Amino acid sequence: MSDCHLLTSNAITLRQFDYFVSTVQLGSLSAAARRFGITPSAMSQQIDALESTLGQKVFDPRSRRSRLTKFGREFFAQAAIVVESAHQAIAMGQTFGEGMLTIGTTPTIAQKLLPPLIYRLRHQQQLDNVEVRAFNDLRQLNAALQEGALDLAVGPLEESSSRVVHRLGDEELVVVCHPSQRSSFDGSWKQLVQAPWIRCGSNSDLTDIVSREAGRAGAHARFAVRAPDVTTALNLVEHGVGVALVPKMALHGSARLLSIIRLSHPIRRELTVHARDKSFHVEKFLEVITDSDLVRKFAASGLLAIRRPEPLSG
């Protein structure tokens, strides 16, 4: 890289970049001066200083700062990028919460599993700034994690490029129906596929599981209604609209008028915690979620089936 003189006493300032770019964008030096609340002569002096440092004219001297030179047009394209990037960096600095822990998960986990975790984060780890984002689509959840929009994700996530992966336990999935319909089902998928199904979300993995189980029974599930989330699906089931496959966790502490259909083969899926990096806040979360007392409470309440550690090989 060639030696430059941006760090010398006659360095170009961000203010000069901003004045120049605004003059071009607004079409006149006077309009740009009004934007910044300064006199046109003060702005003109800053642009003179800019040209002196560059060793090039950015405005045609005959145009009263209204027409760019050939160099000025090329310089403006780069200067506009510098100014925009600077404004974005400043905005990020003003809004960025250094103490924020952003957790992405499914709506059910957000409602049933995270509250006791967040309580402990606040009272045991003194972490008060927590944001929870719920995703009905696991692909969107994983994408948000990979894009850096989340510190960590909790849910039935598949393998990813995350550096930190903690296996939390298994959740059971159950088929629910209105109590008046309970006697119509024996728990076999060959019979269940005859019922109208309520689909949870447009791209839910729960729908994929229903289709998979129906396919194994040599049949095709008929989805009569699409619900945006598990909570809405349960409301529809409660009104006798159809049956739905939901996390058993969603029924925890609920007084809904529902019946669980005992399946011939229980369905479980693994819940994991994924994080791109083991940051300070992620470490605090992992400390809470691996607390043996909390793990036992989750298991005792039926929220999770905790797997026993596998013996080390070797």
PDB file of C-alpha atoms in Angstrom:
ATOM      1  CA  MET A   1       0.000   0.000   0.000  1.00  0.00           C
ATOM      2  CA  SER A   2       1.381   3.429  -0.931  1.00  0.00           C
ATOM      3  CA  ASP A   3       2.212   5.878   1.808  1.00  0.00           C
ATOM      4  CA  CYS A   4      -0.570   8.449   2.316  1.00  0.00           C
ATOM      5  CA  HIS A   5      -0.704  11.641   4.317  1.00  0.00           C
ATOM      6  CA  LEU A   6      -4.104  11.300   6.032  1.00  0.00           C
ATOM      7  CA  LEU A   7      -2.412  11.294   9.435  1.00  0.00           C
ATOM      8  CA  THR A   8      -0.450  14.547   8.912  1.00  0.00           C
ATOM      9  CA  SER A   9      -1.466  17.996  10.134  1.00  0.00           C
ATOM     10  CA  ASN A  10      -3.195  18.810   6.837  1.00  0.00           C
ATOM     11  CA  ALA A  11      -5.312  15.627   6.885  1.00  0.00           C
ATOM     12  CA  ILE A  12      -8.705  15.547   5.235  1.00  0.00           C
ATOM     13  CA  THR A  13     -11.430  15.579   7.891  1.00  0.00           C
ATOM     14  CA  LEU A  14     -14.755  13.784   7.896  1.00  0.00           C
ATOM     15  CA  ARG A  15     -16.397  17.207   8.095  1.00  0.00           C
ATOM     16  CA  GLN A  16     -14.814  18.174   4.771  1.00  0.00           C
ATOM     17  CA  PHE A  17     -16.063  14.943   3.201  1.00  0.00           C
ATOM     18  CA  ASP A  18     -19.549  15.619   4.568  1.00  0.00           C
ATOM     19  CA  TYR A  19     -19.592  19.250   3.373  1.00  0.00           C
ATOM     20  CA  PHE A  20     -18.442  18.278  -0.117  1.00  0.00           C
ATOM     21  CA  VAL A  21     -20.898  15.373  -0.495  1.00  0.00           C
ATOM     22  CA  SER A  22     -23.826  17.472   0.783  1.00  0.00           C
ATOM     23  CA  THR A  23     -22.980  20.315  -1.610  1.00  0.00           C
ATOM     24  CA  VAL A  24     -23.122  17.910  -4.540  1.00  0.00           C
ATOM     25  CA  GLN A  25     -26.273  16.160  -3.346  1.00  0.00           C
ATOM     26  CA  LEU A  26     -28.184  19.389  -2.596  1.00  0.00           C
ATOM     27  CA  GLY A  27     -27.007  21.128  -5.772  1.00  0.00           C
ATOM     28  CA  SER A  28     -25.532  24.246  -4.178  1.00  0.00           C
ATOM     29  CA  LEU A  29     -23.084  25.331  -1.525  1.00  0.00           C
ATOM     30  CA  SER A  30     -25.699  27.634   0.072  1.00  0.00           C
ATOM     31  CA  ALA A  31     -28.198  24.791   0.549  1.00  0.00           C
ATOM     32  CA  ALA A  32     -25.512  22.595   2.114  1.00  0.00           C
ATOM     33  CA  ALA A  33     -24.458  25.431   4.417  1.00  0.00           C
ATOM     34  CA  ARG A  34     -28.056  25.788   5.640  1.00  0.00           C
ATOM     35  CA  ARG A  35     -28.176  22.042   6.387  1.00  0.00           C
ATOM     36  CA  PHE A  36     -25.181  22.341   8.710  1.00  0.00           C
ATOM     37  CA  GLY A  37     -26.104  25.730  10.145  1.00  0.00           C
ATOM     38  CA  ILE A  38     -22.955  27.520   8.970  1.00  0.00           C
ATOM     39  CA  THR A  39     -22.247  30.376   6.580  1.00  0.00           C
ATOM     40  CA  PRO A  40     -21.515  29.679   2.900  1.00  0.00           C
ATOM     41  CA  SER A  41     -18.102  31.307   3.298  1.00  0.00           C
ATOM     42  CA  ALA A  42     -17.179  28.925   6.142  1.00  0.00           C
ATOM     43  CA  MET A  43     -18.193  25.950   4.035  1.00  0.00           C
ATOM     44  CA  SER A  44     -16.306  27.323   1.043  1.00  0.00           C
ATOM     45  CA  GLN A  45     -13.158  27.562   3.162  1.00  0.00           C
ATOM     46  CA  GLN A  46     -13.483  23.887   4.160  1.00  0.00           C
ATOM     47  CA  ILE A  47     -13.862  22.805   0.534  1.00  0.00           C
ATOM     48  CA  ASP A  48     -10.854  24.972  -0.405  1.00  0.00           C
ATOM     49  CA  ALA A  49      -8.879  23.135   2.286  1.00  0.00           C
ATOM     50  CA  LEU A  50     -10.102  19.809   0.891  1.00  0.00           C
ATOM     51  CA  GLU A  51      -8.928  20.702  -2.620  1.00  0.00           C
ATOM     52  CA  SER A  52      -5.602  21.929  -1.258  1.00  0.00           C
ATOM     53  CA  THR A  53      -4.977  18.623   0.515  1.00  0.00           C
ATOM     54  CA  LEU A  54      -6.049  16.598  -2.519  1.00  0.00           C
ATOM     55  CA  GLY A  55      -3.979  18.704  -4.887  1.00  0.00           C
ATOM     56  CA  GLN A  56      -6.944  18.638  -7.263  1.00  0.00           C
ATOM     57  CA  LYS A  57      -9.998  20.764  -7.962  1.00  0.00           C
ATOM     58  CA  VAL A  58     -13.302  19.014  -7.225  1.00  0.00           C
ATOM     59  CA  PHE A  59     -15.455  21.861  -8.536  1.00  0.00           C
ATOM     60  CA  ASP A  60     -14.993  23.759 -11.779  1.00  0.00           C
ATOM     61  CA  PRO A  61     -13.720  27.212 -10.636  1.00  0.00           C
ATOM     62  CA  ARG A  62     -15.996  28.882 -13.203  1.00  0.00           C
ATOM     63  CA  SER A  63     -19.184  27.232 -11.868  1.00  0.00           C
ATOM     64  CA  ARG A  64     -19.436  28.775  -8.358  1.00  0.00           C
ATOM     65  CA  ARG A  65     -19.283  25.288  -6.773  1.00  0.00           C
ATOM     66  CA  SER A  66     -22.135  23.932  -8.882  1.00  0.00           C
ATOM     67  CA  ARG A  67     -20.321  21.773 -11.456  1.00  0.00           C
ATOM     68  CA  LEU A  68     -17.849  18.997 -10.719  1.00  0.00           C
ATOM     69  CA  THR A  69     -14.575  18.486 -12.513  1.00  0.00           C
ATOM     70  CA  LYS A  70     -13.786  15.080 -13.990  1.00  0.00           C
ATOM     71  CA  PHE A  71     -11.725  14.331 -10.893  1.00  0.00           C
ATOM     72  CA  GLY A  72     -14.535  15.687  -8.708  1.00  0.00           C
ATOM     73  CA  ARG A  73     -17.017  13.217 -10.173  1.00  0.00           C
ATOM     74  CA  GLU A  74     -14.701  10.284  -9.436  1.00  0.00           C
ATOM     75  CA  PHE A  75     -13.886  11.605  -5.985  1.00  0.00           C
ATOM     76  CA  PHE A  76     -17.572  12.141  -5.138  1.00  0.00           C
ATOM     77  CA  ALA A  77     -18.385   8.480  -5.839  1.00  0.00           C
ATOM     78  CA  GLN A  78     -15.828   7.414  -3.225  1.00  0.00           C
ATOM     79  CA  ALA A  79     -16.484  10.256  -0.779  1.00  0.00           C
ATOM     80  CA  ALA A  80     -20.220   9.472  -0.689  1.00  0.00           C
ATOM     81  CA  ILE A  81     -19.403   5.908   0.377  1.00  0.00           C
ATOM     82  CA  VAL A  82     -17.097   7.221   3.135  1.00  0.00           C
ATOM     83  CA  VAL A  83     -19.764   9.589   4.473  1.00  0.00           C
ATOM     84  CA  GLU A  84     -22.504   6.937   4.384  1.00  0.00           C
ATOM     85  CA  SER A  85     -20.278   4.409   6.159  1.00  0.00           C
ATOM     86  CA  ALA A  86     -19.359   6.974   8.800  1.00  0.00           C
ATOM     87  CA  HIS A  87     -23.007   7.825   9.439  1.00  0.00           C
ATOM     88  CA  GLN A  88     -23.859   4.119   9.772  1.00  0.00           C
ATOM     89  CA  ALA A  89     -20.972   3.572  12.193  1.00  0.00           C
ATOM     90  CA  ILE A  90     -22.038   6.535  14.311  1.00  0.00           C
ATOM     91  CA  ALA A  91     -25.657   5.339  14.338  1.00  0.00           C
ATOM     92  CA  MET A  92     -24.516   1.880  15.413  1.00  0.00           C
ATOM     93  CA  GLY A  93     -22.493   3.398  18.223  1.00  0.00           C
ATOM     94  CA  GLN A  94     -25.531   5.313  19.442  1.00  0.00           C
ATOM     95  CA  THR A  95     -27.895   2.341  19.400  1.00  0.00           C
ATOM     96  CA  PHE A  96     -25.604  -0.602  20.146  1.00  0.00           C
ATOM     97  CA  GLY A  97     -26.269  -2.171  23.541  1.00  0.00           C
ATOM     98  CA  GLU A  98     -23.013  -3.659  24.755  1.00  0.00           C
ATOM     99  CA  GLY A  99     -24.829  -5.496  27.511  1.00  0.00           C
ATOM    100  CA  MET A 100     -27.548  -6.898  25.263  1.00  0.00           C
ATOM    101  CA  LEU A 101     -28.028 -10.648  24.925  1.00  0.00           C
ATOM    102  CA  THR A 102     -30.215 -11.453  21.915  1.00  0.00           C
ATOM    103  CA  ILE A 103     -31.802 -14.913  21.949  1.00  0.00           C
ATOM    104  CA  GLY A 104     -33.635 -16.403  18.995  1.00  0.00           C
ATOM    105  CA  THR A 105     -35.976 -19.332  19.483  1.00  0.00           C
ATOM    106  CA  THR A 106     -39.400 -20.776  18.687  1.00  0.00           C
ATOM    107  CA  PRO A 107     -42.568 -19.162  20.112  1.00  0.00           C
ATOM    108  CA  THR A 108     -43.225 -22.178  22.369  1.00  0.00           C
ATOM    109  CA  ILE A 109     -39.728 -22.177  23.867  1.00  0.00           C
ATOM    110  CA  ALA A 110     -39.946 -18.401  24.281  1.00  0.00           C
ATOM    111  CA  GLN A 111     -43.155 -18.793  26.283  1.00  0.00           C
ATOM    112  CA  LYS A 112     -42.411 -21.949  28.293  1.00  0.00           C
ATOM    113  CA  LEU A 113     -38.689 -22.587  28.607  1.00  0.00           C
ATOM    114  CA  LEU A 114     -36.978 -19.199  28.517  1.00  0.00           C
ATOM    115  CA  PRO A 115     -38.780 -17.332  31.351  1.00  0.00           C
ATOM    116  CA  PRO A 116     -37.071 -19.281  34.182  1.00  0.00           C
ATOM    117  CA  LEU A 117     -33.758 -19.017  32.332  1.00  0.00           C
ATOM    118  CA  ILE A 118     -34.058 -15.255  31.933  1.00  0.00           C
ATOM    119  CA  TYR A 119     -35.069 -14.933  35.586  1.00  0.00           C
ATOM    120  CA  ARG A 120     -31.818 -16.637  36.579  1.00  0.00           C
ATOM    121  CA  LEU A 121     -29.808 -14.571  34.115  1.00  0.00           C
ATOM    122  CA  ARG A 122     -31.059 -11.427  35.826  1.00  0.00           C
ATOM    123  CA  HIS A 123     -30.837 -12.536  39.435  1.00  0.00           C
ATOM    124  CA  GLN A 124     -27.804 -14.842  39.360  1.00  0.00           C
ATOM    125  CA  GLN A 125     -25.722 -13.417  36.529  1.00  0.00           C
ATOM    126  CA  GLN A 126     -26.840  -9.752  36.865  1.00  0.00           C
ATOM    127  CA  LEU A 127     -27.603  -9.646  33.157  1.00  0.00           C
ATOM    128  CA  ASP A 128     -30.564  -7.291  32.748  1.00  0.00           C
ATOM    129  CA  ASN A 129     -30.522  -6.443  29.051  1.00  0.00           C
ATOM    130  CA  VAL A 130     -32.024  -9.461  27.252  1.00  0.00           C
ATOM    131  CA  GLU A 131     -33.997  -9.543  24.017  1.00  0.00           C
ATOM    132  CA  VAL A 132     -35.999 -12.589  22.878  1.00  0.00           C
ATOM    133  CA  ARG A 133     -36.971 -13.013  19.217  1.00  0.00           C
ATOM    134  CA  ALA A 134     -39.417 -15.750  18.224  1.00  0.00           C
ATOM    135  CA  PHE A 135     -39.325 -17.493  14.832  1.00  0.00           C
ATOM    136  CA  ASN A 136     -41.975 -19.851  13.457  1.00  0.00           C
ATOM    137  CA  ASP A 137     -39.652 -20.864  10.618  1.00  0.00           C
ATOM    138  CA  LEU A 138     -36.507 -22.675  11.780  1.00  0.00           C
ATOM    139  CA  ARG A 139     -34.743 -21.740   8.557  1.00  0.00           C
ATOM    140  CA  GLN A 140     -35.238 -18.073   9.359  1.00  0.00           C
ATOM    141  CA  LEU A 141     -34.011 -18.677  12.911  1.00  0.00           C
ATOM    142  CA  ASN A 142     -30.836 -20.344  11.667  1.00  0.00           C
ATOM    143  CA  ALA A 143     -30.299 -17.630   9.042  1.00  0.00           C
ATOM    144  CA  ALA A 144     -30.610 -14.892  11.676  1.00  0.00           C
ATOM    145  CA  LEU A 145     -27.961 -16.649  13.776  1.00  0.00           C
ATOM    146  CA  GLN A 146     -25.555 -17.061  10.860  1.00  0.00           C
ATOM    147  CA  GLU A 147     -26.023 -13.428   9.819  1.00  0.00           C
ATOM    148  CA  GLY A 148     -25.048 -12.247  13.307  1.00  0.00           C
ATOM    149  CA  ALA A 149     -28.495 -10.863  14.212  1.00  0.00           C
ATOM    150  CA  LEU A 150     -28.592 -13.177  17.263  1.00  0.00           C
ATOM    151  CA  ASP A 151     -26.088 -13.994  19.993  1.00  0.00           C
ATOM    152  CA  LEU A 152     -27.496 -17.492  20.272  1.00  0.00           C
ATOM    153  CA  ALA A 153     -30.381 -19.660  19.132  1.00  0.00           C
ATOM    154  CA  VAL A 154     -32.347 -22.269  21.082  1.00  0.00           C
ATOM    155  CA  GLY A 155     -34.496 -24.885  19.407  1.00  0.00           C
ATOM    156  CA  PRO A 156     -34.655 -28.067  17.338  1.00  0.00           C
ATOM    157  CA  LEU A 157     -31.776 -26.865  15.183  1.00  0.00           C
ATOM    158  CA  GLU A 158     -29.814 -29.031  12.811  1.00  0.00           C
ATOM    159  CA  GLU A 159     -26.039 -29.058  12.574  1.00  0.00           C
ATOM    160  CA  SER A 160     -24.605 -25.699  11.585  1.00  0.00           C
ATOM    161  CA  SER A 161     -21.316 -23.846  11.383  1.00  0.00           C
ATOM    162  CA  SER A 162     -21.771 -22.556  14.942  1.00  0.00           C
ATOM    163  CA  ARG A 163     -18.667 -22.770  17.094  1.00  0.00           C
ATOM    164  CA  VAL A 164     -20.703 -23.395  20.236  1.00  0.00           C
ATOM    165  CA  VAL A 165     -23.294 -26.194  20.335  1.00  0.00           C
ATOM    166  CA  HIS A 166     -24.850 -27.405  23.570  1.00  0.00           C
ATOM    167  CA  ARG A 167     -27.352 -30.279  23.622  1.00  0.00           C
ATOM    168  CA  LEU A 168     -30.120 -29.243  25.963  1.00  0.00           C
ATOM    169  CA  GLY A 169     -32.414 -32.288  25.875  1.00  0.00           C
ATOM    170  CA  ASP A 170     -35.379 -33.746  24.015  1.00  0.00           C
ATOM    171  CA  GLU A 171     -38.892 -32.394  23.737  1.00  0.00           C
ATOM    172  CA  GLU A 172     -41.856 -34.636  23.035  1.00  0.00           C
ATOM    173  CA  LEU A 173     -44.294 -33.857  20.244  1.00  0.00           C
ATOM    174  CA  VAL A 174     -47.932 -34.844  20.728  1.00  0.00           C
ATOM    175  CA  VAL A 175     -51.086 -34.936  18.638  1.00  0.00           C
ATOM    176  CA  VAL A 176     -53.971 -33.048  20.245  1.00  0.00           C
ATOM    177  CA  CYS A 177     -57.691 -33.041  19.487  1.00  0.00           C
ATOM    178  CA  HIS A 178     -60.938 -31.805  21.014  1.00  0.00           C
ATOM    179  CA  PRO A 179     -62.079 -34.096  23.889  1.00  0.00           C
ATOM    180  CA  SER A 180     -65.242 -34.975  22.001  1.00  0.00           C
ATOM    181  CA  GLN A 181     -63.106 -36.484  19.216  1.00  0.00           C
ATOM    182  CA  ARG A 182     -60.757 -38.466  21.445  1.00  0.00           C
ATOM    183  CA  SER A 183     -62.569 -41.804  21.063  1.00  0.00           C
ATOM    184  CA  SER A 184     -62.226 -41.593  17.274  1.00  0.00           C
ATOM    185  CA  PHE A 185     -58.469 -42.203  17.314  1.00  0.00           C
ATOM    186  CA  ASP A 186     -56.443 -45.223  18.374  1.00  0.00           C
ATOM    187  CA  GLY A 187     -53.048 -43.499  17.977  1.00  0.00           C
ATOM    188  CA  SER A 188     -52.117 -45.071  14.636  1.00  0.00           C
ATOM    189  CA  TRP A 189     -51.087 -42.763  11.801  1.00  0.00           C
ATOM    190  CA  LYS A 190     -53.180 -44.735   9.343  1.00  0.00           C
ATOM    191  CA  GLN A 191     -56.196 -43.512  11.258  1.00  0.00           C
ATOM    192  CA  LEU A 192     -54.872 -40.058  12.145  1.00  0.00           C
ATOM    193  CA  VAL A 193     -54.360 -39.054   8.531  1.00  0.00           C
ATOM    194  CA  GLN A 194     -58.109 -39.344   7.999  1.00  0.00           C
ATOM    195  CA  ALA A 195     -58.666 -36.319  10.271  1.00  0.00           C
ATOM    196  CA  PRO A 196     -58.472 -32.677   9.130  1.00  0.00           C
ATOM    197  CA  TRP A 197     -55.055 -31.350  10.184  1.00  0.00           C
ATOM    198  CA  ILE A 198     -54.124 -27.881  11.317  1.00  0.00           C
ATOM    199  CA  ARG A 199     -50.837 -26.748   9.848  1.00  0.00           C
ATOM    200  CA  CYS A 200     -48.580 -24.683  12.137  1.00  0.00           C
ATOM    201  CA  GLY A 201     -46.953 -21.940  10.079  1.00  0.00           C
ATOM    202  CA  SER A 202     -46.069 -21.884   6.401  1.00  0.00           C
ATOM    203  CA  ASN A 203     -42.630 -23.509   6.744  1.00  0.00           C
ATOM    204  CA  SER A 204     -42.836 -25.317  10.073  1.00  0.00           C
ATOM    205  CA  ASP A 205     -40.836 -28.477  10.723  1.00  0.00           C
ATOM    206  CA  LEU A 206     -43.925 -29.762  12.558  1.00  0.00           C
ATOM    207  CA  THR A 207     -45.657 -29.953   9.187  1.00  0.00           C
ATOM    208  CA  ASP A 208     -42.708 -31.881   7.779  1.00  0.00           C
ATOM    209  CA  ILE A 209     -42.936 -34.383  10.635  1.00  0.00           C
ATOM    210  CA  VAL A 210     -46.678 -34.941  10.084  1.00  0.00           C
ATOM    211  CA  SER A 211     -46.062 -35.529   6.377  1.00  0.00           C
ATOM    212  CA  ARG A 212     -43.201 -37.901   7.180  1.00  0.00           C
ATOM    213  CA  GLU A 213     -45.210 -39.982   9.631  1.00  0.00           C
ATOM    214  CA  ALA A 214     -48.186 -40.115   7.270  1.00  0.00           C
ATOM    215  CA  GLY A 215     -45.899 -41.236   4.466  1.00  0.00           C
ATOM    216  CA  ARG A 216     -44.559 -44.062   6.607  1.00  0.00           C
ATOM    217  CA  ALA A 217     -48.146 -45.210   7.062  1.00  0.00           C
ATOM    218  CA  GLY A 218     -48.631 -45.128   3.301  1.00  0.00           C
ATOM    219  CA  ALA A 219     -51.045 -42.230   3.419  1.00  0.00           C
ATOM    220  CA  HIS A 220     -51.213 -38.467   2.887  1.00  0.00           C
ATOM    221  CA  ALA A 221     -52.166 -35.980   5.609  1.00  0.00           C
ATOM    222  CA  ARG A 222     -54.843 -33.454   4.680  1.00  0.00           C
ATOM    223  CA  PHE A 223     -54.161 -29.967   6.010  1.00  0.00           C
ATOM    224  CA  ALA A 224     -57.476 -28.158   6.258  1.00  0.00           C
ATOM    225  CA  VAL A 225     -56.349 -24.960   8.019  1.00  0.00           C
ATOM    226  CA  ARG A 226     -53.053 -23.108   8.231  1.00  0.00           C
ATOM    227  CA  ALA A 227     -52.349 -21.424  11.556  1.00  0.00           C
ATOM    228  CA  PRO A 228     -49.541 -18.853  11.962  1.00  0.00           C
ATOM    229  CA  ASP A 229     -48.190 -20.472  15.140  1.00  0.00           C
ATOM    230  CA  VAL A 230     -48.705 -23.204  17.729  1.00  0.00           C
ATOM    231  CA  THR A 231     -50.848 -21.039  20.011  1.00  0.00           C
ATOM    232  CA  THR A 232     -53.348 -20.338  17.226  1.00  0.00           C
ATOM    233  CA  ALA A 233     -53.321 -24.013  16.236  1.00  0.00           C
ATOM    234  CA  LEU A 234     -54.263 -24.976  19.803  1.00  0.00           C
ATOM    235  CA  ASN A 235     -57.113 -22.468  19.771  1.00  0.00           C
ATOM    236  CA  LEU A 236     -58.436 -24.064  16.579  1.00  0.00           C
ATOM    237  CA  VAL A 237     -58.147 -27.557  18.054  1.00  0.00           C
ATOM    238  CA  GLU A 238     -60.011 -26.355  21.129  1.00  0.00           C
ATOM    239  CA  HIS A 239     -62.918 -25.364  18.868  1.00  0.00           C
ATOM    240  CA  GLY A 240     -63.001 -28.775  17.196  1.00  0.00           C
ATOM    241  CA  VAL A 241     -61.594 -27.585  13.851  1.00  0.00           C
ATOM    242  CA  GLY A 242     -59.105 -30.429  13.556  1.00  0.00           C
ATOM    243  CA  VAL A 243     -56.053 -32.097  15.075  1.00  0.00           C
ATOM    244  CA  ALA A 244     -52.505 -30.753  15.328  1.00  0.00           C
ATOM    245  CA  LEU A 245     -48.987 -31.900  16.137  1.00  0.00           C
ATOM    246  CA  VAL A 246     -47.518 -29.599  18.799  1.00  0.00           C
ATOM    247  CA  PRO A 247     -44.700 -29.609  21.334  1.00  0.00           C
ATOM    248  CA  LYS A 248     -45.977 -31.070  24.591  1.00  0.00           C
ATOM    249  CA  MET A 249     -44.195 -28.154  26.205  1.00  0.00           C
ATOM    250  CA  ALA A 250     -46.880 -25.855  24.743  1.00  0.00           C
ATOM    251  CA  LEU A 251     -49.473 -27.496  27.013  1.00  0.00           C
ATOM    252  CA  HIS A 252     -47.447 -26.972  30.196  1.00  0.00           C
ATOM    253  CA  GLY A 253     -49.448 -24.980  32.732  1.00  0.00           C
ATOM    254  CA  SER A 254     -52.363 -24.691  30.314  1.00  0.00           C
ATOM    255  CA  ALA A 255     -56.038 -25.186  31.164  1.00  0.00           C
ATOM    256  CA  ARG A 256     -57.078 -25.701  27.558  1.00  0.00           C
ATOM    257  CA  LEU A 257     -59.932 -28.024  26.647  1.00  0.00           C
ATOM    258  CA  LEU A 258     -57.772 -30.514  24.762  1.00  0.00           C
ATOM    259  CA  SER A 259     -57.000 -34.214  24.680  1.00  0.00           C
ATOM    260  CA  ILE A 260     -53.648 -35.789  23.848  1.00  0.00           C
ATOM    261  CA  ILE A 261     -53.827 -38.741  21.467  1.00  0.00           C
ATOM    262  CA  ARG A 262     -51.437 -41.419  22.645  1.00  0.00           C
ATOM    263  CA  LEU A 263     -49.264 -42.324  19.669  1.00  0.00           C
ATOM    264  CA  SER A 264     -48.129 -45.865  19.054  1.00  0.00           C
ATOM    265  CA  HIS A 265     -44.579 -44.520  18.696  1.00  0.00           C
ATOM    266  CA  PRO A 266     -43.693 -41.316  20.611  1.00  0.00           C
ATOM    267  CA  ILE A 267     -42.076 -38.516  18.623  1.00  0.00           C
ATOM    268  CA  ARG A 268     -39.201 -36.550  20.125  1.00  0.00           C
ATOM    269  CA  ARG A 269     -36.810 -33.977  18.760  1.00  0.00           C
ATOM    270  CA  GLU A 270     -33.564 -32.703  20.182  1.00  0.00           C
ATOM    271  CA  LEU A 271     -33.264 -29.144  21.431  1.00  0.00           C
ATOM    272  CA  THR A 272     -29.871 -27.480  21.168  1.00  0.00           C
ATOM    273  CA  VAL A 273     -28.257 -24.151  21.884  1.00  0.00           C
ATOM    274  CA  HIS A 274     -26.174 -22.707  19.039  1.00  0.00           C
ATOM    275  CA  ALA A 275     -23.886 -19.670  19.188  1.00  0.00           C
ATOM    276  CA  ARG A 276     -21.427 -18.370  16.635  1.00  0.00           C
ATOM    277  CA  ASP A 277     -18.875 -17.416  19.302  1.00  0.00           C
ATOM    278  CA  LYS A 278     -18.449 -18.008  23.019  1.00  0.00           C
ATOM    279  CA  SER A 279     -18.860 -14.408  24.079  1.00  0.00           C
ATOM    280  CA  PHE A 280     -19.197 -13.204  27.663  1.00  0.00           C
ATOM    281  CA  HIS A 281     -23.008 -13.189  27.439  1.00  0.00           C
ATOM    282  CA  VAL A 282     -23.156 -16.604  25.801  1.00  0.00           C
ATOM    283  CA  GLU A 283     -20.989 -18.019  28.607  1.00  0.00           C
ATOM    284  CA  LYS A 284     -23.409 -16.573  31.168  1.00  0.00           C
ATOM    285  CA  PHE A 285     -26.346 -18.191  29.378  1.00  0.00           C
ATOM    286  CA  LEU A 286     -24.584 -21.559  29.236  1.00  0.00           C
ATOM    287  CA  GLU A 287     -23.796 -21.350  32.953  1.00  0.00           C
ATOM    288  CA  VAL A 288     -27.498 -20.926  33.696  1.00  0.00           C
ATOM    289  CA  ILE A 289     -28.811 -23.516  31.276  1.00  0.00           C
ATOM    290  CA  THR A 290     -26.391 -26.199  32.502  1.00  0.00           C
ATOM    291  CA  ASP A 291     -27.230 -25.650  36.173  1.00  0.00           C
ATOM    292  CA  SER A 292     -28.080 -29.114  37.531  1.00  0.00           C
ATOM    293  CA  ASP A 293     -30.913 -27.840  39.733  1.00  0.00           C
ATOM    294  CA  LEU A 294     -32.625 -26.128  36.806  1.00  0.00           C
ATOM    295  CA  VAL A 295     -32.121 -29.163  34.562  1.00  0.00           C
ATOM    296  CA  ARG A 296     -33.830 -31.375  37.155  1.00  0.00           C
ATOM    297  CA  LYS A 297     -36.754 -28.952  37.380  1.00  0.00           C
ATOM    298  CA  PHE A 298     -37.197 -28.984  33.612  1.00  0.00           C
ATOM    299  CA  ALA A 299     -37.205 -32.775  33.613  1.00  0.00           C
ATOM    300  CA  ALA A 300     -39.567 -33.053  36.603  1.00  0.00           C
ATOM    301  CA  SER A 301     -42.077 -30.643  35.052  1.00  0.00           C
ATOM    302  CA  GLY A 302     -42.072 -32.533  31.762  1.00  0.00           C
ATOM    303  CA  LEU A 303     -40.698 -29.603  29.786  1.00  0.00           C
ATOM    304  CA  LEU A 304     -37.687 -31.625  28.681  1.00  0.00           C
ATOM    305  CA  ALA A 305     -36.462 -35.190  28.625  1.00  0.00           C
ATOM    306  CA  ILE A 306     -32.839 -34.919  29.712  1.00  0.00           C
ATOM    307  CA  ARG A 307     -30.422 -37.282  28.041  1.00  0.00           C
ATOM    308  CA  ARG A 308     -27.911 -39.070  30.190  1.00  0.00           C
ATOM    309  CA  PRO A 309     -24.300 -38.259  29.235  1.00  0.00           C
ATOM    310  CA  GLU A 310     -22.868 -40.841  26.884  1.00  0.00           C
ATOM    311  CA  PRO A 311     -19.771 -42.691  28.146  1.00  0.00           C
ATOM    312  CA  LEU A 312     -16.503 -41.375  26.764  1.00  0.00           C
ATOM    313  CA  SER A 313     -15.013 -43.503  24.021  1.00  0.00           C
ATOM    314  CA  GLY A 314     -11.403 -44.535  23.951  1.00  0.00           C
TER     315      GLY A 314
END
